[in-house]
Short mmCIF file of C-alpha atoms in Angstrom, two decimals:
data_model
loop_
_atom_site.label_atom_id
_atom_site.label_comp_id
_atom_site.label_asym_id
_atom_site.label_seq_id
_atom_site.Cartn_x
_atom_site.Cartn_y
_atom_site.Cartn_z
CA GLY A 212 9.29 34.35 -50.57
CA ALA A 213 6.96 32.88 -47.69
CA GLY A 214 4.26 32.01 -49.86
CA VAL A 215 2.84 28.05 -51.10
CA SER A 216 5.41 27.25 -53.68
CA GLN A 217 4.62 24.34 -55.95
CA THR A 218 7.02 22.57 -58.87
CA PRO A 219 7.31 21.82 -61.19
CA SER A 220 5.49 24.58 -62.69
CA ASN A 221 4.59 22.37 -65.33
CA LYS A 222 4.15 18.58 -66.08
CA VAL A 223 3.71 17.18 -69.58
CA THR A 224 4.15 13.35 -69.27
CA GLU A 225 2.06 10.25 -71.47
CA LYS A 226 -0.92 8.60 -70.53
CA GLY A 227 -0.16 5.93 -68.37
CA LYS A 228 2.88 7.39 -66.67
CA TYR A 229 3.46 8.26 -63.21
CA VAL A 230 3.89 11.95 -62.13
CA GLU A 231 4.67 13.13 -58.77
CA LEU A 232 3.72 17.28 -57.92
CA ARG A 233 5.44 18.60 -55.01
CA CYS A 234 3.65 21.34 -52.22
CA ASP A 235 5.60 23.41 -49.87
CA PRO A 236 3.14 25.68 -47.50
CA ILE A 237 3.51 28.25 -46.08
CA SER A 238 6.07 27.70 -42.92
CA GLY A 239 4.46 27.17 -39.95
CA HIS A 240 1.29 26.22 -41.47
CA THR A 241 0.11 22.60 -40.15
CA ALA A 242 -3.37 22.74 -42.98
CA LEU A 243 -2.43 21.39 -46.20
CA TYR A 244 -5.34 21.01 -49.05
CA TRP A 245 -5.20 20.20 -52.91
CA TYR A 246 -7.68 21.43 -55.57
CA ARG A 247 -7.78 20.71 -59.00
CA GLN A 248 -8.88 22.78 -61.33
CA SER A 249 -10.37 22.54 -65.08
CA LEU A 250 -10.00 24.73 -67.54
CA GLY A 251 -13.05 26.93 -67.16
CA GLN A 252 -13.98 25.59 -63.78
CA GLY A 253 -13.64 26.67 -59.61
CA PRO A 254 -10.46 24.83 -58.27
CA GLU A 255 -12.29 21.60 -56.60
CA PHE A 256 -11.41 19.56 -54.07
CA LEU A 257 -8.86 16.44 -53.72
CA ILE A 258 -7.28 16.08 -50.42
CA TYR A 259 -6.43 17.60 -46.57
CA PHE A 260 -3.85 17.38 -44.52
CA GLN A 261 -3.43 18.53 -40.41
CA GLY A 262 -0.13 17.71 -39.74
CA THR A 263 1.40 14.52 -41.50
CA GLY A 264 -1.88 13.10 -41.79
CA ALA A 265 -5.03 13.25 -44.15
CA ALA A 266 -7.30 14.35 -42.79
CA ASP A 267 -10.21 14.23 -45.38
CA ASP A 268 -9.57 12.49 -48.74
CA SER A 269 -12.98 12.33 -49.71
CA GLY A 270 -12.04 14.39 -53.44
CA LEU A 271 -9.94 11.73 -54.87
CA PRO A 272 -11.14 10.69 -58.01
CA ASN A 273 -10.11 6.96 -57.87
CA ASP A 274 -7.32 5.09 -56.63
CA ARG A 275 -4.63 6.64 -59.09
CA PHE A 276 -4.47 9.28 -56.87
CA PHE A 277 -2.40 9.64 -53.67
CA ALA A 278 -0.68 12.22 -51.46
CA VAL A 279 1.59 11.86 -49.06
CA ARG A 280 3.43 14.85 -45.53
CA PRO A 281 5.48 12.69 -44.03
CA GLU A 282 6.95 15.46 -42.19
CA GLY A 283 4.23 17.66 -41.69
CA SER A 284 5.71 20.10 -44.15
CA VAL A 285 6.23 19.87 -47.89
CA SER A 286 3.43 17.29 -49.53
CA THR A 287 3.42 15.16 -52.36
CA LEU A 288 0.25 14.47 -54.55
CA LYS A 289 1.60 11.53 -56.51
CA ILE A 290 -1.09 10.07 -60.20
CA GLN A 291 -0.44 6.66 -61.26
CA ARG A 292 -1.34 4.98 -64.79
CA THR A 293 -2.42 9.02 -65.53
CA GLU A 294 -5.12 9.81 -68.37
CA ARG A 295 -5.73 12.11 -70.46
CA GLY A 296 -8.39 13.33 -68.28
CA ASP A 297 -6.00 14.12 -65.67
CA SER A 298 -5.40 17.33 -67.41
CA ALA A 299 -5.68 20.19 -65.36
CA VAL A 300 -3.97 22.82 -63.04
CA TYR A 301 -2.98 21.23 -59.77
CA LEU A 302 -3.24 23.71 -56.60
CA CYS A 303 -2.01 23.96 -53.41
CA ALA A 304 -3.28 25.96 -50.85
CA SER A 305 -2.50 26.05 -46.64
CA SER A 306 -3.69 27.49 -43.77
CA LEU A 307 -3.03 27.61 -40.05
CA ALA A 308 -4.68 25.18 -37.82
CA GLY A 309 -8.82 25.49 -37.46
CA GLN A 310 -8.37 29.30 -39.62
CA GLY A 311 -10.36 29.47 -42.36
CA GLU A 312 -8.47 31.56 -44.83
CA GLN A 313 -6.26 29.32 -47.33
CA PHE A 314 -3.66 30.96 -49.31
CA PHE A 315 -3.33 29.15 -52.80
CA GLY A 316 0.58 28.34 -54.56
CA PRO A 317 0.40 28.54 -57.99
CA GLY A 318 -0.24 25.50 -59.54
CA THR A 319 0.85 22.65 -61.26
CA ARG A 320 -0.07 22.12 -64.98
CA LEU A 321 -0.19 19.20 -65.81
CA THR A 322 -1.05 18.07 -69.36
CA VAL A 323 -1.66 14.45 -70.51
CA LEU A 324 -1.47 13.27 -73.65
CA GLY B 1096 -18.31 18.06 -56.93
CA GLN B 1097 -20.85 20.89 -55.28
CA GLN B 1098 -20.24 24.15 -56.16
CA LEU B 1099 -21.20 27.22 -55.72
CA ASN B 1100 -23.00 29.45 -58.08
CA GLN B 1101 -21.37 32.77 -59.25
CA SER B 1102 -23.27 35.29 -61.43
CA PRO B 1103 -23.17 36.83 -64.10
CA GLN B 1104 -20.57 34.52 -65.10
CA SER B 1105 -19.03 37.66 -67.32
CA MET B 1106 -18.65 41.25 -67.48
CA PHE B 1107 -17.04 43.90 -69.87
CA ILE B 1108 -17.27 47.36 -68.35
CA GLN B 1109 -15.26 50.53 -68.86
CA GLU B 1110 -12.42 51.70 -67.06
CA GLY B 1111 -13.98 53.87 -64.10
CA GLU B 1112 -17.21 52.28 -63.24
CA ASP B 1113 -18.16 50.03 -60.42
CA VAL B 1114 -18.52 46.35 -60.31
CA SER B 1115 -20.95 44.17 -58.23
CA MET B 1116 -21.40 40.33 -58.62
CA ASN B 1117 -23.16 37.50 -56.17
CA CYS B 1118 -22.60 33.84 -55.20
CA THR B 1119 -25.61 31.63 -54.11
CA SER B 1120 -25.57 28.78 -52.30
CA SER B 1121 -28.40 26.02 -51.46
CA SER B 1122 -26.30 25.30 -48.45
CA ILE B 1123 -25.22 27.38 -45.39
CA PHE B 1124 -21.93 28.73 -44.69
CA ASN B 1125 -20.33 29.49 -41.87
CA THR B 1126 -17.20 31.34 -44.00
CA TRP B 1127 -17.35 33.29 -47.25
CA LEU B 1128 -13.57 33.91 -48.85
CA TRP B 1129 -13.15 36.41 -52.29
CA TYR B 1130 -10.18 35.46 -54.20
CA LYS B 1131 -8.95 36.73 -57.70
CA GLN B 1132 -7.02 34.82 -59.93
CA ASP B 1133 -5.05 35.96 -62.84
CA PRO B 1134 -4.11 33.67 -65.75
CA GLY B 1135 -1.28 31.59 -64.57
CA GLU B 1136 -1.37 31.74 -61.17
CA GLY B 1137 -3.55 30.81 -58.18
CA PRO B 1138 -6.11 31.78 -56.45
CA VAL B 1139 -5.51 35.39 -54.22
CA LEU B 1140 -7.62 35.52 -51.41
CA LEU B 1141 -9.46 39.43 -51.83
CA ILE B 1142 -11.84 39.06 -47.97
CA ALA B 1143 -12.61 36.53 -45.59
CA LEU B 1144 -16.34 36.95 -43.83
CA TYR B 1145 -17.02 34.98 -41.01
CA LYS B 1146 -20.23 36.38 -39.63
CA ALA B 1147 -24.11 37.13 -41.29
CA GLY B 1148 -24.26 40.11 -41.59
CA GLU B 1149 -20.93 41.52 -42.44
CA LEU B 1150 -19.58 43.89 -44.79
CA THR B 1151 -16.17 44.12 -44.86
CA SER B 1152 -13.70 46.79 -47.04
CA ASN B 1153 -10.70 46.16 -48.31
CA GLY B 1154 -9.71 49.21 -50.27
CA ARG B 1155 -11.69 49.56 -53.62
CA LEU B 1156 -13.50 45.62 -52.81
CA THR B 1157 -16.51 45.21 -49.88
CA ALA B 1158 -18.40 42.21 -49.65
CA GLN B 1159 -21.13 41.10 -48.02
CA PHE B 1160 -21.87 37.47 -45.68
CA GLY B 1161 -25.75 37.26 -46.68
CA ILE B 1162 -28.14 37.88 -43.11
CA THR B 1163 -29.46 33.55 -44.49
CA ARG B 1164 -25.73 32.51 -44.68
CA LYS B 1165 -26.27 31.18 -48.12
CA ASP B 1166 -25.43 34.07 -49.90
CA SER B 1167 -22.26 36.67 -50.22
CA PHE B 1168 -21.69 39.71 -52.95
CA LEU B 1169 -18.52 41.18 -54.02
CA ASN B 1170 -18.16 44.77 -55.21
CA ILE B 1171 -15.59 46.68 -57.42
CA SER B 1172 -15.37 50.32 -57.31
CA ALA B 1173 -13.82 52.95 -60.02
CA SER B 1174 -12.75 49.48 -61.77
CA ILE B 1175 -9.39 49.84 -63.23
CA PRO B 1176 -7.03 47.53 -65.83
CA SER B 1177 -5.57 44.93 -63.08
CA ASP B 1178 -8.59 44.39 -61.72
CA VAL B 1179 -9.12 42.01 -64.65
CA GLY B 1180 -9.29 39.46 -63.86
CA ILE B 1181 -11.62 35.94 -62.71
CA TYR B 1182 -13.27 36.34 -59.37
CA PHE B 1183 -14.48 33.67 -57.78
CA CYS B 1184 -16.30 32.97 -54.08
CA ALA B 1185 -15.88 30.01 -51.68
CA GLY B 1186 -17.74 29.12 -48.69
CA PHE B 1187 -17.55 26.36 -46.13
CA ILE B 1188 -18.63 25.08 -43.07
CA SER B 1189 -15.75 24.95 -40.53
CA GLY B 1190 -11.71 26.14 -40.84
CA ASN B 1191 -11.06 22.16 -41.21
CA THR B 1192 -13.67 21.50 -44.18
CA PRO B 1193 -12.33 22.08 -47.49
CA LEU B 1194 -13.44 24.90 -49.71
CA VAL B 1195 -16.51 24.51 -52.42
CA PHE B 1196 -16.01 27.30 -55.24
CA GLY B 1197 -17.79 29.35 -57.43
CA LYS B 1198 -17.25 28.66 -61.48
CA GLY B 1199 -16.44 32.55 -61.39
CA THR B 1200 -17.03 36.25 -62.55
CA ARG B 1201 -14.61 37.12 -65.26
CA LEU B 1202 -14.02 40.46 -64.92
CA SER B 1203 -12.89 42.78 -68.43
CA VAL B 1204 -12.28 46.49 -68.37
CA ILE B 1205 -12.15 48.12 -71.09
CA ALA B 1206 -9.70 51.27 -71.36
#
């Protein structure tokens, strides 16, 4: 389909491990956002890319979290030394440059044991 | 982080009833968005509002952008079972700033 896709849909890992979560935005959308959603909460902003560069990473909780978008399309969210508190659904969204309407992918449910 | 205040937190209604939920903020937003999220899925955009006082409809859904720019409401008319889900309001100042979300209103429809 033409929507935002995310892989994997589910990821179970052990405390201390490294994980990568992938987002493929809608074709032509230059803006890409990562959010984290905990149970019973709304999505919370992590990082925003305009093209290849991170325009705003103020939502990243600490330096264990990092994201890249090397070619301005697919993005990877990387979490080092995972902790149980990192367990959540990680959502990706994309939009046209400068436009407000963000379209979300189905999310990746991360469980850290 | 900053969140919008949504109310009510949950609603149980009979099929065919109208529904109203709202969202308030201590900050001014220049755009309000309403999303619906089903279990295991990402939020789906329902309505976008760009001007204070704007009233916009999408089928049985109607949303308004408050004139103070600090609130918005969503109405659903003649609810049906597939309206079940969590409704989120979201706002931002400009197209290049992150969305701020409410905690959601969980809607249950009793047939």
